[in-house]
XYZ file of N, CA and C in Angstrom:
756
model
N -36.047 -77.637 -10.877
C -35.068 -78.240 -10.318
C -34.364 -78.957 -10.822
N -33.152 -78.705 -10.637
C -31.608 -79.296 -11.931
C -31.792 -81.027 -11.989
N -31.945 -81.532 -13.134
C -31.905 -82.883 -13.039
C -30.200 -83.460 -12.418
N -30.262 -84.158 -11.589
C -29.029 -84.729 -11.458
C -28.847 -85.802 -12.269
N -27.121 -85.968 -12.670
C -27.082 -86.944 -13.729
C -26.039 -88.073 -13.371
N -26.369 -89.261 -14.121
C -25.331 -90.434 -13.197
C -24.861 -90.827 -14.322
N -23.311 -91.062 -14.750
C -22.747 -91.213 -15.777
C -21.782 -92.582 -15.432
N -21.554 -93.185 -16.149
C -20.770 -94.396 -15.847
C -19.743 -94.118 -17.055
N -18.318 -94.427 -16.204
C -16.804 -93.860 -16.755
C -16.122 -94.956 -17.258
N -15.563 -95.196 -18.676
C -15.357 -96.085 -19.385
C -13.424 -95.976 -19.125
N -12.657 -96.245 -18.038
C -11.200 -96.192 -18.913
C -10.622 -97.266 -19.332
N -10.348 -96.791 -20.870
C -10.169 -97.717 -21.952
C -8.275 -97.617 -21.729
N -8.085 -99.404 -22.232
C -6.358 -99.293 -22.054
C -6.415 -100.177 -23.535
N -5.277 -99.906 -24.529
C -5.359 -101.057 -25.137
C -6.878 -101.807 -25.966
N -7.660 -100.489 -25.861
C -8.647 -100.955 -26.942
C -9.655 -101.549 -25.892
N -9.415 -101.881 -24.168
C -10.346 -102.637 -23.490
C -10.467 -101.726 -22.606
N -11.668 -101.899 -21.795
C -12.175 -100.793 -20.810
C -11.584 -101.630 -19.466
N -10.559 -100.571 -18.642
C -10.107 -101.569 -17.156
C -10.384 -101.006 -16.202
N -10.239 -101.312 -15.274
C -10.390 -100.540 -13.768
C -9.598 -101.128 -12.977
N -9.233 -100.006 -11.959
C -7.965 -100.283 -10.838
C -8.066 -99.553 -9.360
N -7.241 -99.438 -8.660
C -8.003 -98.943 -7.537
C -6.774 -97.666 -6.847
N -7.380 -97.088 -6.557
C -6.522 -95.898 -6.672
C -5.358 -95.489 -7.477
N -6.119 -95.480 -8.639
C -5.228 -95.375 -10.107
C -4.196 -96.427 -10.306
N -3.848 -97.605 -9.634
C -3.243 -98.335 -9.906
C -3.695 -99.721 -10.203
N -3.107 -100.957 -10.601
C -3.223 -102.384 -10.396
C -4.883 -102.697 -11.542
N -4.522 -102.267 -12.777
C -5.908 -101.976 -13.529
C -5.608 -103.399 -14.043
N -7.372 -103.881 -14.216
C -7.945 -105.351 -14.444
C -8.734 -105.152 -15.963
N -8.290 -106.022 -16.672
C -9.165 -105.716 -17.878
C -10.864 -105.988 -17.018
N -12.064 -105.477 -18.307
C -13.492 -105.613 -17.588
C -13.721 -105.778 -19.067
N -14.202 -105.029 -20.082
C -14.970 -105.726 -21.121
C -15.093 -104.348 -22.355
N -15.108 -104.967 -23.882
C -15.116 -104.043 -24.812
C -16.391 -102.437 -24.538
N -15.333 -101.712 -24.883
C -15.763 -100.274 -24.502
C -17.209 -100.036 -25.394
N -17.113 -100.715 -26.318
C -18.351 -100.523 -27.366
C -19.883 -100.938 -26.450
N -18.913 -102.189 -26.244
C -20.604 -103.186 -25.801
C -20.782 -102.738 -24.319
N -20.346 -101.889 -23.890
C -20.326 -101.701 -22.238
C -21.188 -100.217 -22.756
N -20.447 -99.066 -23.493
C -21.090 -98.233 -23.752
C -23.109 -98.220 -23.765
N -22.777 -99.254 -24.625
C -24.466 -99.690 -25.638
C -25.537 -100.095 -24.451
N -24.606 -100.924 -23.240
C -25.481 -101.332 -22.622
C -26.178 -99.917 -21.338
N -25.007 -99.786 -21.463
C -25.283 -98.070 -20.047
C -25.981 -97.508 -21.203
N -26.122 -97.000 -22.374
C -27.252 -96.177 -22.985
C -28.157 -96.946 -22.744
N -28.882 -98.082 -22.986
C -30.228 -98.714 -23.290
C -30.789 -98.940 -21.360
N -29.514 -99.052 -20.520
C -29.893 -99.041 -19.068
C -30.198 -97.252 -18.398
N -30.112 -96.369 -19.122
C -30.538 -95.303 -18.299
C -29.827 -93.925 -18.086
N -28.136 -94.419 -18.399
C -27.145 -93.947 -18.251
C -27.455 -92.047 -19.060
N -27.158 -91.109 -18.405
C -27.507 -89.903 -18.943
C -26.167 -89.330 -19.604
N -24.980 -89.495 -19.143
C -24.193 -89.439 -20.205
C -23.048 -90.590 -20.222
N -21.961 -90.675 -20.863
C -21.036 -91.715 -20.650
C -19.309 -90.671 -20.612
N -18.402 -91.237 -19.877
C -17.242 -90.682 -19.894
C -16.425 -91.368 -20.542
N -15.252 -91.008 -21.472
C -14.239 -92.176 -22.051
C -13.320 -91.430 -21.547
N -12.378 -92.579 -20.936
C -10.614 -91.741 -20.904
C -9.949 -92.892 -21.181
N -8.882 -92.402 -21.890
C -7.579 -93.507 -22.192
C -6.784 -93.179 -21.426
N -6.839 -94.151 -20.730
C -5.606 -93.795 -19.500
C -4.663 -93.701 -19.611
N -3.987 -94.271 -20.780
C -2.144 -94.041 -20.525
C -1.635 -93.362 -21.968
N -2.701 -92.703 -22.659
C -2.314 -92.118 -23.813
C -1.460 -91.032 -23.169
N -1.751 -89.994 -21.844
C -0.730 -89.280 -21.156
C 0.979 -89.532 -21.500
N 0.805 -90.566 -20.629
C 1.678 -91.446 -20.045
C 3.147 -91.583 -20.959
N 2.513 -92.258 -22.281
C 2.825 -92.577 -23.513
C 3.112 -91.850 -24.538
N 2.577 -90.717 -24.110
C 2.667 -89.415 -25.288
C 2.063 -89.784 -26.496
N 1.146 -90.413 -26.741
C 0.478 -90.129 -28.227
C -0.913 -89.873 -28.169
N -1.301 -90.057 -29.384
C -3.019 -89.332 -29.217
C -4.252 -90.156 -29.022
N -4.783 -89.698 -28.563
C -6.212 -90.580 -28.324
C -6.727 -91.790 -28.963
N -7.425 -92.505 -28.817
C -8.015 -93.874 -29.488
C -9.598 -92.807 -30.726
N -9.323 -93.133 -31.826
C -10.493 -92.581 -32.443
C -11.311 -93.625 -32.499
N -10.895 -94.918 -33.639
C -11.826 -95.792 -33.995
C -13.164 -96.651 -32.933
N -12.445 -96.178 -31.646
C -13.659 -96.761 -30.589
C -14.697 -95.861 -30.531
N -14.194 -94.577 -30.572
C -15.103 -93.512 -30.088
C -16.145 -93.612 -31.777
N -15.526 -93.721 -32.912
C -16.762 -93.752 -34.008
C -17.782 -94.861 -33.602
N -16.955 -96.176 -33.774
C -17.849 -96.978 -33.429
C -18.937 -96.858 -32.464
N -18.920 -96.333 -31.408
C -19.400 -95.944 -30.156
C -20.544 -94.951 -30.773
N -20.203 -94.071 -30.945
C -21.212 -93.140 -31.665
C -22.195 -93.400 -32.628
N -22.078 -94.664 -33.418
C -22.996 -95.136 -34.292
C -23.954 -95.841 -33.459
N -23.706 -96.229 -32.142
C -24.684 -96.916 -31.719
C -25.226 -96.260 -30.445
N -24.405 -95.013 -29.837
C -25.038 -94.595 -28.725
C -25.377 -93.209 -28.712
N -26.480 -92.224 -28.303
C -27.393 -91.303 -28.727
C -27.201 -90.543 -27.128
N -26.558 -91.085 -26.651
C -26.718 -89.875 -25.572
C -24.655 -89.284 -25.142
N -25.107 -88.066 -24.766
C -23.796 -87.540 -24.707
C -22.373 -87.936 -24.292
N -21.560 -88.091 -25.189
C -20.065 -88.326 -24.692
C -19.100 -87.329 -24.359
N -18.563 -87.804 -23.242
C -17.312 -86.577 -22.858
C -16.150 -87.557 -22.836
N -14.947 -86.992 -23.728
C -14.172 -87.895 -24.051
C -12.163 -87.478 -23.454
N -11.739 -87.987 -22.986
C -10.226 -87.611 -22.468
C -9.132 -88.491 -22.919
N -8.081 -87.713 -22.502
C -6.731 -88.733 -21.936
C -5.632 -87.938 -23.482
N -4.681 -87.833 -23.361
C -3.712 -87.237 -23.946
C -4.419 -85.756 -24.816
N -5.292 -85.285 -24.380
C -5.425 -84.200 -25.119
C -4.512 -83.110 -24.557
N -3.621 -82.244 -25.504
C -2.490 -81.570 -25.722
C -2.907 -79.922 -26.662
N -3.593 -80.577 -27.370
C -3.813 -79.526 -28.609
C -4.993 -79.396 -28.847
N -5.688 -78.110 -29.646
C -6.652 -78.079 -30.188
C -7.174 -78.813 -31.642
N -5.753 -79.476 -32.662
C -5.930 -80.734 -33.008
C -6.537 -81.774 -32.269
N -6.266 -81.788 -31.415
C -6.781 -83.568 -30.392
C -8.586 -83.036 -30.095
N -8.689 -81.881 -29.923
C -9.787 -81.428 -29.427
C -10.804 -81.638 -30.786
N -10.373 -81.357 -32.323
C -10.940 -81.739 -33.251
C -11.232 -82.867 -33.947
N -10.607 -83.713 -33.559
C -10.005 -85.116 -33.622
C -11.235 -85.947 -32.931
N -11.294 -85.472 -31.841
C -12.068 -86.092 -31.119
C -13.480 -85.983 -30.935
N -13.884 -84.638 -31.426
C -15.299 -84.138 -32.001
C -15.834 -84.620 -33.035
N -14.606 -84.771 -33.627
C -14.952 -85.252 -35.278
C -15.448 -86.816 -35.005
N -14.867 -87.321 -34.383
C -14.992 -88.790 -33.994
C -16.303 -89.155 -33.707
N -17.126 -88.116 -32.673
C -18.217 -88.410 -32.287
C -18.703 -87.991 -30.801
N -17.362 -87.375 -30.164
C -17.439 -86.742 -28.907
C -18.320 -85.431 -28.546
N -19.040 -85.492 -27.520
C -19.949 -83.837 -27.458
C -18.955 -83.333 -26.826
N -18.220 -83.525 -25.972
C -17.330 -82.487 -24.717
C -15.707 -83.664 -24.577
N -14.790 -82.824 -24.605
C -13.764 -82.907 -24.688
C -12.834 -83.051 -22.975
N -12.370 -83.578 -22.723
C -11.960 -83.804 -21.127
C -10.364 -83.142 -21.120
N -9.826 -82.150 -20.563
C -8.675 -82.153 -20.696
C -7.899 -81.855 -19.283
N -6.880 -82.592 -19.266
C -6.233 -82.807 -17.857
C -4.681 -82.521 -18.022
N -3.810 -83.269 -17.821
C -2.450 -83.186 -18.350
C -2.263 -82.528 -18.995
N -2.708 -82.267 -20.136
C -2.568 -81.224 -21.271
C -2.726 -79.758 -20.578
N -3.786 -79.327 -19.881
C -3.798 -78.252 -19.531
C -2.803 -77.762 -18.487
N -2.110 -78.856 -17.553
C -1.886 -78.301 -16.609
C -0.210 -77.669 -17.173
N -0.033 -78.910 -18.213
C 1.093 -78.158 -18.834
C 1.132 -76.995 -19.918
N -0.516 -76.691 -20.748
C 0.034 -75.431 -21.165
C -1.698 -74.831 -21.045
N -1.870 -74.334 -19.737
C -3.696 -73.580 -19.137
C -3.927 -72.981 -20.576
N -3.329 -72.469 -21.348
C -4.094 -71.561 -22.216
C -4.769 -72.181 -23.423
N -4.418 -73.602 -24.050
C -5.424 -74.376 -24.261
C -7.065 -74.379 -23.994
N -7.034 -74.462 -22.531
C -8.560 -74.263 -22.271
C -9.045 -72.696 -22.629
N -8.507 -71.817 -22.610
C -8.963 -70.466 -23.320
C -9.091 -70.540 -25.069
N -8.263 -71.738 -25.569
C -8.384 -71.146 -26.943
C -9.545 -72.726 -27.346
N -9.567 -73.875 -26.560
C -10.810 -74.476 -26.900
C -11.918 -73.881 -26.824
N -12.244 -73.065 -25.494
C -13.496 -72.569 -25.170
C -13.717 -71.745 -26.320
N -12.821 -70.752 -26.837
C -13.130 -69.722 -27.878
C -13.263 -70.236 -28.850
N -12.733 -71.314 -29.844
C -13.290 -71.939 -30.691
C -14.476 -72.852 -30.639
N -14.549 -73.738 -29.634
C -15.829 -74.539 -29.838
C -16.720 -74.000 -28.752
N -16.709 -73.760 -27.715
C -17.721 -73.345 -26.814
C -17.130 -73.594 -25.361
N -17.731 -73.039 -24.335
C -17.096 -73.479 -23.043
C -17.867 -74.891 -22.587
N -19.126 -75.448 -23.450
C -20.151 -76.232 -23.265
C -19.094 -77.514 -23.365
N -18.510 -77.156 -24.375
C -17.406 -78.526 -24.536
C -16.111 -78.815 -24.067
N -15.613 -77.912 -23.056
C -14.559 -77.779 -22.489
C -14.917 -78.534 -21.132
N -14.092 -79.556 -20.823
C -14.768 -80.032 -19.341
C -12.638 -80.251 -18.773
N -12.714 -79.339 -17.595
C -11.563 -79.462 -16.924
C -11.428 -80.848 -16.082
N -10.952 -81.939 -15.982
C -10.952 -82.975 -15.178
C -9.573 -83.127 -14.448
N -9.810 -83.136 -13.319
C -8.584 -82.850 -11.935
C -8.116 -84.318 -11.247
N -7.330 -84.677 -11.289
C -7.164 -85.764 -10.607
C -6.446 -85.481 -9.261
N -7.070 -85.738 -7.948
C -6.996 -84.830 -6.446
C -6.530 -85.717 -5.563
N -5.454 -85.281 -4.738
C -4.981 -85.684 -3.618
C -4.901 -85.222 -2.309
N -5.094 -85.598 -0.941
C -5.351 -84.996 0.047
C -3.530 -85.118 0.372
N -2.555 -84.071 0.288
C -1.405 -84.373 0.488
C -0.942 -83.090 1.559
N -0.886 -83.711 2.692
C -0.002 -82.755 3.630
C -1.421 -81.389 4.159
N -2.843 -82.112 4.369
C -3.602 -81.176 4.811
C -4.189 -80.508 3.248
N -3.724 -80.672 2.343
C -3.914 -79.617 1.480
C -4.083 -80.452 0.123
N -5.374 -80.294 -0.966
C -5.922 -80.545 -2.143
C -4.887 -80.390 -2.810
N -4.278 -81.319 -3.424
C -3.038 -81.136 -4.409
C -3.634 -81.485 -5.541
N -3.137 -81.734 -7.069
C -3.531 -81.894 -8.394
C -2.480 -82.629 -9.010
N -2.301 -83.918 -9.371
C -1.816 -84.987 -10.151
C -2.029 -85.332 -11.391
N -0.919 -84.934 -12.152
C -1.301 -85.129 -13.429
C -0.557 -86.809 -14.255
N -0.551 -86.707 -15.523
C -0.370 -88.335 -15.983
C -0.949 -89.562 -14.740
N -2.317 -89.610 -15.586
C -3.618 -90.797 -14.646
C -2.950 -90.658 -13.621
N -2.664 -90.154 -12.665
C -2.463 -89.608 -11.292
C -1.105 -90.187 -10.438
N -0.382 -90.020 -11.471
C 1.102 -90.410 -11.312
C 2.000 -89.471 -10.283
N 1.475 -88.330 -10.879
C 2.723 -87.499 -10.678
C 2.087 -85.861 -10.038
N 3.052 -85.735 -8.889
C 2.267 -84.779 -7.848
C 2.781 -83.377 -8.611
N 1.898 -82.405 -9.300
C 2.068 -81.462 -9.430
C 2.615 -79.926 -8.424
N 2.038 -80.706 -6.943
C 2.289 -79.521 -6.430
C 1.363 -78.349 -5.974
N 0.223 -78.592 -7.120
C -0.285 -77.563 -7.675
C -1.835 -77.034 -6.507
N -2.132 -76.329 -6.253
C -3.161 -76.244 -5.271
C -4.598 -76.711 -6.013
N -5.473 -77.809 -5.924
C -6.404 -77.890 -6.592
C -7.310 -76.934 -6.478
N -7.735 -76.148 -5.489
C -9.283 -75.526 -5.910
C -8.549 -74.287 -6.509
N -7.564 -73.727 -6.431
C -7.144 -72.426 -7.003
C -6.782 -72.965 -8.780
N -6.339 -74.124 -8.726
C -6.455 -75.051 -10.289
C -8.038 -74.916 -11.086
N -8.834 -75.613 -10.491
C -10.072 -75.522 -10.702
C -10.587 -74.059 -10.932
N -10.579 -73.040 -10.287
C -10.999 -71.910 -10.402
C -10.426 -71.363 -11.485
N -9.414 -71.123 -11.470
C -8.327 -70.589 -13.096
C -9.397 -71.154 -14.208
N -9.079 -72.639 -14.345
C -9.739 -73.721 -15.399
C -10.945 -72.760 -15.537
N -12.003 -72.554 -15.117
C -12.994 -72.139 -14.819
C -12.883 -70.556 -15.413
N -12.511 -69.686 -14.984
C -12.158 -68.154 -15.717
C -11.337 -68.425 -16.960
N -10.903 -69.162 -16.764
C -10.205 -69.363 -18.533
C -11.364 -70.283 -19.400
N -12.196 -70.669 -19.194
C -13.318 -71.038 -19.613
C -13.636 -72.664 -19.874
N -13.357 -73.185 -18.762
C -14.092 -74.596 -18.826
C -15.502 -74.733 -18.499
N -16.590 -75.264 -19.244
C -17.545 -74.993 -18.683
C -18.193 -76.128 -17.921
N -17.303 -76.936 -17.538
C -17.508 -78.520 -16.868
C -16.571 -78.704 -15.725
N -16.568 -79.228 -14.983
C -15.510 -79.752 -13.752
C -15.399 -80.827 -13.628
N -14.260 -82.061 -13.636
C -14.752 -83.455 -13.352
C -14.041 -83.605 -11.986
N -14.125 -83.580 -10.937
C -13.294 -84.313 -9.817
C -12.634 -85.785 -9.155
N -11.704 -86.309 -9.391
C -11.834 -87.455 -9.755
C -10.465 -87.556 -8.243
N -10.936 -87.931 -7.670
C -10.599 -88.464 -5.900
C -9.876 -89.370 -6.117
N -8.600 -89.157 -6.284
C -7.699 -90.657 -6.011
C -7.732 -91.219 -5.053
N -8.159 -90.406 -3.638
C -7.764 -91.092 -2.050
C -9.158 -92.381 -2.266
N -10.009 -91.741 -2.851
C -11.587 -92.573 -3.189
C -11.554 -93.692 -4.146
N -10.904 -93.538 -5.115
C -10.987 -94.208 -6.457
C -10.777 -95.636 -5.925
N -12.155 -96.006 -5.970
C -12.128 -97.583 -6.487
C -12.196 -98.311 -5.301
N -11.921 -97.533 -4.392
C -12.323 -98.154 -2.936
C -13.703 -98.244 -2.289
N -14.798 -97.463 -3.068
C -16.434 -97.952 -2.849
C -16.345 -97.848 -1.326
N -16.224 -97.212 -1.040
C -16.214 -96.278 0.613
C -17.066 -95.142 0.461
N -17.625 -94.756 -0.588
C -18.244 -93.385 -0.905
C -17.449 -91.888 -1.555
N -17.872 -91.573 -2.216
C -17.492 -90.135 -2.497
C -16.707 -89.421 -1.803
N -15.795 -88.597 -1.777
C -14.964 -87.430 -1.389
C -15.664 -86.188 -1.166
N -16.955 -86.238 -0.431
C -18.083 -85.444 0.526
C -17.072 -83.872 0.294
N -15.898 -84.132 1.527
C -15.151 -82.959 2.184
C -14.537 -81.946 0.640
N -13.592 -82.780 -0.212
C -13.658 -82.428 -1.740
C -14.690 -81.691 -2.420
N -15.398 -82.566 -2.589
C -16.663 -82.505 -3.364
C -17.531 -81.130 -3.208
N -17.335 -81.070 -1.974
C -17.922 -79.637 -1.246
C -17.498 -78.403 -1.510
N -15.748 -78.440 -1.346
C -14.930 -77.146 -1.549
C -14.727 -76.792 -3.045
N -15.132 -77.884 -4.388
C -14.730 -77.652 -5.572
C -16.325 -76.787 -5.238
N -17.787 -77.464 -5.176
C -18.649 -76.801 -5.294
C -18.717 -75.180 -5.012
N -18.334 -74.925 -3.332
C -18.117 -73.806 -3.225
C -17.586 -72.555 -4.049
N -16.484 -73.561 -4.535
C -15.400 -72.450 -5.188
C -15.956 -71.589 -6.780
N -16.661 -72.562 -7.582
C -17.569 -72.411 -8.672
C -18.031 -72.740 -9.193
N -19.303 -72.305 -10.053
C -20.468 -71.984 -10.452
C -20.970 -72.820 -11.652
N -19.771 -73.391 -12.444
C -20.625 -74.556 -13.815
C -20.130 -75.739 -12.732
N -21.131 -76.780 -13.015
C -20.986 -77.775 -13.402
C -20.010 -78.908 -12.833
N -20.489 -79.850 -11.784
C -19.188 -80.403 -11.023
C -19.566 -81.727 -11.058
N -19.213 -82.335 -11.298
C -19.593 -83.996 -11.652
C -18.248 -84.698 -10.804
N -18.838 -85.648 -9.686
C -18.054 -86.651 -8.801
C -17.593 -87.680 -9.121
N -16.013 -88.164 -9.158
C -15.583 -89.469 -9.323
C -14.763 -89.790 -8.197
N -14.951 -91.165 -7.923
C -14.497 -91.818 -7.081
C -15.101 -92.394 -5.875
N -15.206 -93.290 -5.594
C -15.405 -93.933 -4.164
C -16.812 -94.748 -4.600
N -17.473 -94.591 -5.914
C -19.096 -95.213 -5.489
C -18.983 -97.165 -5.148
N -19.314 -97.176 -3.795
C -19.578 -98.899 -3.819
C -21.029 -98.878 -3.488
N -22.278 -98.036 -3.447
C -23.607 -98.809 -3.123
C -24.396 -97.484 -3.583
N -25.507 -98.117 -3.660
C -26.696 -96.599 -4.212
C -26.614 -96.143 -2.886
N -26.332 -96.032 -1.702
C -26.747 -95.154 -0.338
C -25.101 -93.943 -0.717
N -24.395 -94.094 -1.360
C -22.938 -93.875 -1.507
C -23.697 -92.216 -2.407
N -24.620 -92.696 -4.030
C -25.090 -91.623 -4.215
C -26.250 -90.746 -4.061
N -27.150 -91.273 -3.313
C -27.540 -90.446 -2.279
C -27.191 -89.822 -0.972
N -26.422 -90.251 -0.324
C -25.521 -89.326 0.266
C -24.180 -88.130 -0.514
N -24.123 -88.436 -1.908
C -23.726 -87.405 -2.613
C -24.905 -86.324 -2.459
N -25.760 -86.785 -3.275
C -26.587 -85.380 -4.319
C -27.292 -84.923 -2.791
N -27.133 -85.639 -1.173
C -28.044 -84.696 -0.311
C -26.962 -84.134 0.211
N -25.645 -84.459 0.445
C -24.657 -83.512 1.267
C -24.126 -82.735 0.418
N -24.166 -82.993 -1.032
C -23.479 -81.688 -1.881
C -24.264 -81.539 -2.351
N -25.441 -80.418 -1.879
C -26.437 -80.373 -3.054
C -26.304 -79.393 -4.723
N -25.300 -79.000 -4.240
C -24.810 -78.416 -5.723
C -24.149 -79.121 -6.797
N -23.733 -80.422 -6.379
C -23.412 -81.461 -7.295
C -23.972 -81.603 -8.552
N -23.798 -81.640 -9.772
C -24.103 -82.377 -11.095
C -24.338 -83.425 -11.008
N -23.228 -83.962 -10.980
C -23.651 -85.758 -11.683
C -22.883 -86.439 -10.603
N -22.673 -87.499 -10.578
C -22.242 -88.677 -10.089
C -21.400 -89.865 -11.235
N -20.472 -89.735 -10.871
C -19.747 -91.051 -12.006
C -19.120 -92.102 -11.347
N -19.272 -93.339 -11.465
C -18.658 -94.392 -11.500
C -18.018 -95.192 -12.467
N -17.456 -96.221 -12.001
C -16.771 -97.499 -13.187
C -17.286 -98.470 -12.623
N -16.444 -99.136 -11.927
C -16.322 -100.775 -11.565
C -17.795 -101.298 -11.010
N -18.710 -100.562 -10.028
C -19.841 -100.976 -9.669
C -21.319 -100.944 -10.988
N -20.831 -100.264 -11.578
C -21.793 -100.420 -12.915
C -20.999 -101.589 -13.989
N -20.121 -101.512 -14.165
C -18.921 -102.653 -14.960
C -19.256 -103.776 -14.519
N -19.101 -104.383 -13.404
C -19.159 -105.925 -12.824
C -21.015 -106.246 -12.185
N -21.966 -104.437 -12.343
C -23.740 -105.095 -12.099
C -23.763 -105.049 -10.193
N -22.665 -104.441 -9.797
C -22.621 -103.942 -8.423
C -24.134 -103.459 -8.088
N -24.189 -101.942 -9.163
C -25.319 -101.399 -8.957
C -26.160 -101.421 -10.606
N -27.185 -101.742 -10.597
C -28.040 -101.133 -11.313
C -28.551 -100.061 -11.969
N -27.928 -99.558 -12.934
C -28.208 -97.898 -13.247
C -29.581 -97.422 -13.348
N -30.434 -97.975 -13.858
C -32.186 -98.011 -13.595
C -32.713 -98.450 -12.698
N -32.400 -99.042 -11.774
C -32.723 -99.132 -10.118
C -32.152 -98.278 -9.106
N -30.904 -97.796 -9.489
C -30.362 -96.856 -9.022
C -31.006 -95.755 -8.940
N -31.387 -95.277 -10.224
C -32.240 -93.807 -10.515
C -33.340 -93.744 -10.296
N -34.461 -94.936 -10.268
C -35.697 -95.616 -9.108
C -35.544 -95.056 -7.969
N -34.427 -95.327 -7.298
C -34.150 -95.473 -5.247
C -34.121 -93.716 -5.459
N -33.342 -93.126 -6.514
C -32.755 -91.850 -6.228
C -34.088 -90.792 -6.045
N -34.622 -91.093 -7.431
C -36.489 -90.587 -7.399
C -37.110 -90.472 -5.893
N -36.824 -91.819 -5.512
C -37.904 -92.179 -4.404
C -37.349 -91.409 -2.912
N -35.821 -91.185 -2.998
C -35.273 -90.499 -1.822
C -35.642 -88.664 -1.885
N -36.335 -88.826 -3.258
C -36.355 -86.988 -3.396
C -35.457 -86.669 -3.903
N -34.593 -87.560 -4.963
C -33.320 -86.531 -6.057
C -34.189 -86.769 -7.119
N -33.754 -85.221 -7.753
C -34.492 -84.945 -9.325
C -33.696 -85.719 -10.221
N -33.924 -87.068 -10.629
C -33.085 -87.538 -11.763
C -34.431 -87.886 -12.758
N -33.691 -88.316 -14.561
C -34.353 -88.259 -15.233
C -34.513 -90.017 -15.780
N -35.966 -90.220 -15.387
C -36.657 -91.741 -15.464
C -36.655 -92.365 -16.944
């Protein structure tokens, strides 16, 4: 039985972890290094870092924070935000990341997925997609969820996997920060379309939301969340114990 993963997400802006609702109105939370260390000690399976304004500001992703975090944390780290070239992949991996998440950069130049997979292996390449339901169609957004690309989300994810992405992060804009549960229909559609691991992001508000996720979308690989972990609304250690008691296979 495949072990389900619990992954805290750290959205970083100006060197601090922030959190918003529906990708808007971000508020300061804490130091990314301190939070990462706390999560590692509490049983998180992996960490995801996003430099949430790198793409919008047209600059390179932070690296000093990654280097400092890598000295203290020994679970896998996925890093994204402003990734648009193989040089960006190299810089982030050299700073301590295990995997690199590409989003807007891949929309601008899909070939970056092929090139990165060829150079570093598919296991290093994560395609992150910010998705919203628009006029009855799952649509991809870029630049931190600010720009509607008009691209069909399911087709884009399928193309990304064909190009070499080894993992998919599905960010539901519609459920982000709302804390009313994951976007089950969207996640089920993505899992039906591809065979690589899929990570669910956006909507977790309570422990039962994770149970529902893994029960209703059995092919989902991991549940990712931010504010419920940041503000202590859900304790990762207790969450994993409850999941195990509910029949969900997790690493304790």
